[in-house]
PDB file of C-alpha atoms in Angstrom:
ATOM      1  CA  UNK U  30     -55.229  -5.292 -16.532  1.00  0.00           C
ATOM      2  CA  UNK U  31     -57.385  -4.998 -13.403  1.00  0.00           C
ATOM      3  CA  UNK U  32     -58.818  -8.561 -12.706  1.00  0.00           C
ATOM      4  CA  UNK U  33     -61.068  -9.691  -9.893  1.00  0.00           C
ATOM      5  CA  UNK U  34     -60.379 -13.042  -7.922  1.00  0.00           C
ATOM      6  CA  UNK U  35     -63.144 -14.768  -6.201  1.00  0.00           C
ATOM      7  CA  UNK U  36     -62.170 -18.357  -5.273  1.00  0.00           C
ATOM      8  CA  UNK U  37     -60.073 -19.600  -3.616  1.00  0.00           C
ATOM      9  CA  UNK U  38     -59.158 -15.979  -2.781  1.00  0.00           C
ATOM     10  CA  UNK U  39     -61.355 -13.306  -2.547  1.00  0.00           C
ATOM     11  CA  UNK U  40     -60.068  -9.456  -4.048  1.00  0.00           C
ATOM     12  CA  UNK U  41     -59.161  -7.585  -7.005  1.00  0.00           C
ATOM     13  CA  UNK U  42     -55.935  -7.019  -8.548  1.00  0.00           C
ATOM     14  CA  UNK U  43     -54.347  -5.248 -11.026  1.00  0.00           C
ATOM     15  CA  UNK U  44     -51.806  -7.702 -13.242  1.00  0.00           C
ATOM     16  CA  UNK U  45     -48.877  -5.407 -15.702  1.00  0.00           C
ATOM     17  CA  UNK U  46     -47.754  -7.630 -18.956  1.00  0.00           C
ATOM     18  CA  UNK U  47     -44.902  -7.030 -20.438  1.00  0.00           C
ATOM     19  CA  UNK U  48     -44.721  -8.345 -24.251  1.00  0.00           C
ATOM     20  CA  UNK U  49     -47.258 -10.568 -23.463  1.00  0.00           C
ATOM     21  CA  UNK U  50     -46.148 -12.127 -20.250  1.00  0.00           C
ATOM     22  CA  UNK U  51     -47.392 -11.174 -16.757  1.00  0.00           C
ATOM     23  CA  UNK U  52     -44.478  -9.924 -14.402  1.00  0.00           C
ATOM     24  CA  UNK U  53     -46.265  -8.023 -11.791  1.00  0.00           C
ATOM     25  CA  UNK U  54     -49.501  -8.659  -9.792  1.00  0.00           C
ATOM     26  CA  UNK U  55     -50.455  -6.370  -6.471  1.00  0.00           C
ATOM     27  CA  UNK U  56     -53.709  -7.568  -5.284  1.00  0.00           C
ATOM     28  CA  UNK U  57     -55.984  -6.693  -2.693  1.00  0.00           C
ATOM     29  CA  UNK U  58     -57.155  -9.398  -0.390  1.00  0.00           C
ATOM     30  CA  UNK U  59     -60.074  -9.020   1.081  1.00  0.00           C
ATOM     31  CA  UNK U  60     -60.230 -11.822   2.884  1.00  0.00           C
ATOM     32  CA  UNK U  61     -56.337 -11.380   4.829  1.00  0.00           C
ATOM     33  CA  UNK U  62     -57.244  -7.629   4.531  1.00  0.00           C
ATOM     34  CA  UNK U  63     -53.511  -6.957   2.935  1.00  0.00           C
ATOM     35  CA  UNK U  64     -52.322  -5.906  -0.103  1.00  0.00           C
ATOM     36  CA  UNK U  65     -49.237  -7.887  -1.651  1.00  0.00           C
ATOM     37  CA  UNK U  66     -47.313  -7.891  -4.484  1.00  0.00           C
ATOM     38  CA  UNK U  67     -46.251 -11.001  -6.617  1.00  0.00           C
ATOM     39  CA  UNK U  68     -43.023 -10.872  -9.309  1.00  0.00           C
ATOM     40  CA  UNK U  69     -43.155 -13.346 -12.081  1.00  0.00           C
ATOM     41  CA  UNK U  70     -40.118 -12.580 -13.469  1.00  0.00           C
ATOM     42  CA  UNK U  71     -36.775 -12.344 -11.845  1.00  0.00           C
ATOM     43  CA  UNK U  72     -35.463  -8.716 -13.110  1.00  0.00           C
ATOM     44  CA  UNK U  73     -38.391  -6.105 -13.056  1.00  0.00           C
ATOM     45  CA  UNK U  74     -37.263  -2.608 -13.681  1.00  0.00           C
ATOM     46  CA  UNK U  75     -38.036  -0.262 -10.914  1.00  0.00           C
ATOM     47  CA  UNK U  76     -40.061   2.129 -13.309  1.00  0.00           C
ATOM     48  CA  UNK U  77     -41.852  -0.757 -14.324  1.00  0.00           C
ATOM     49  CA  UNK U  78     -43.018  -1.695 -10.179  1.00  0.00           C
ATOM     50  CA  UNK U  79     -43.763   2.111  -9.238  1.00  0.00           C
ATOM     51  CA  UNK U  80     -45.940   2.711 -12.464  1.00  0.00           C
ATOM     52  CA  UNK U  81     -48.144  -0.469 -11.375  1.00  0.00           C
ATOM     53  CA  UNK U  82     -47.932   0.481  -7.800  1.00  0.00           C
ATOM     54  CA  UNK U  83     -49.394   4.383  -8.959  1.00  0.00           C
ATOM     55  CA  UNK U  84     -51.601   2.354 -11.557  1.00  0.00           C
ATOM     56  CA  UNK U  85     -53.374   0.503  -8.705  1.00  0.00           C
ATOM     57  CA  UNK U  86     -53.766   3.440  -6.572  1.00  0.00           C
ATOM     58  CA  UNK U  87     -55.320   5.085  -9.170  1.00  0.00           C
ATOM     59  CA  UNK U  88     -57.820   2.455 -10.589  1.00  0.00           C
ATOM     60  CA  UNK U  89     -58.260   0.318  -7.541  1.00  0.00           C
ATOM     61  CA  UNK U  90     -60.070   1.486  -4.286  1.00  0.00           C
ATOM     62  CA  UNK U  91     -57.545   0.209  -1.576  1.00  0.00           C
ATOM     63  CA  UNK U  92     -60.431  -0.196   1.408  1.00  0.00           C
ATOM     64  CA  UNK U  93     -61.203  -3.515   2.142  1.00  0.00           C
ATOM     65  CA  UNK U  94     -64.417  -5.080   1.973  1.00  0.00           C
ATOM     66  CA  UNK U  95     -65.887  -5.995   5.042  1.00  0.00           C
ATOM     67  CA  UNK U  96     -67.440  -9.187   5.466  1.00  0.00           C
ATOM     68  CA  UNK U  97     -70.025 -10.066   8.125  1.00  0.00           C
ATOM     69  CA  UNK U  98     -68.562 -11.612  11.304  1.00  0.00           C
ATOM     70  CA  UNK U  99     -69.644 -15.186  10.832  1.00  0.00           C
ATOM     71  CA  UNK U 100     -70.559 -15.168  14.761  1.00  0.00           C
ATOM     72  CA  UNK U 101     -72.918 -12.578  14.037  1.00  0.00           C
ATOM     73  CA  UNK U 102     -75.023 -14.639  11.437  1.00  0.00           C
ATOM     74  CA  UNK U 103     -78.170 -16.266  12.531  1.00  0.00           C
TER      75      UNK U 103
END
């Protein structure tokens, strides 16, 4: 599931469920500029991680948005 994230941090993300419970969410933070991945369960199978890695790739662009520089506003 790709899901967007707006407050209180600002990106997109795709989350991977497995039976029904989320295990895996790499998200792109706009704000930190990086990209991280989060494990919510303890054992993930390694098939399972490099599919959602390639999934993300795929569906998400991976440049960052750029913000204005608030020094730069009026």
């Amino acid at each position: 599931m790709v899901a967007s994230d707006v407050n209180p941090r600002d990106g997109i993300g795709l989350e991977t469920y497995i039976d029904g419970d989320l295990v895996i969410e790499i998200f792109r933070d706009d704000t930190e500029r990086r990209t991280y991945i989060s494990l919510f369960s303890k054992d993930v199978d390694l098939e399972v991680l490099e599919a959602s890695i390639e999934k993300f790739k795929e569906r998400i662009d991976v440049n960052y948005i750029d913000y204005p520089d608030e020094s730069e506003q009026g």
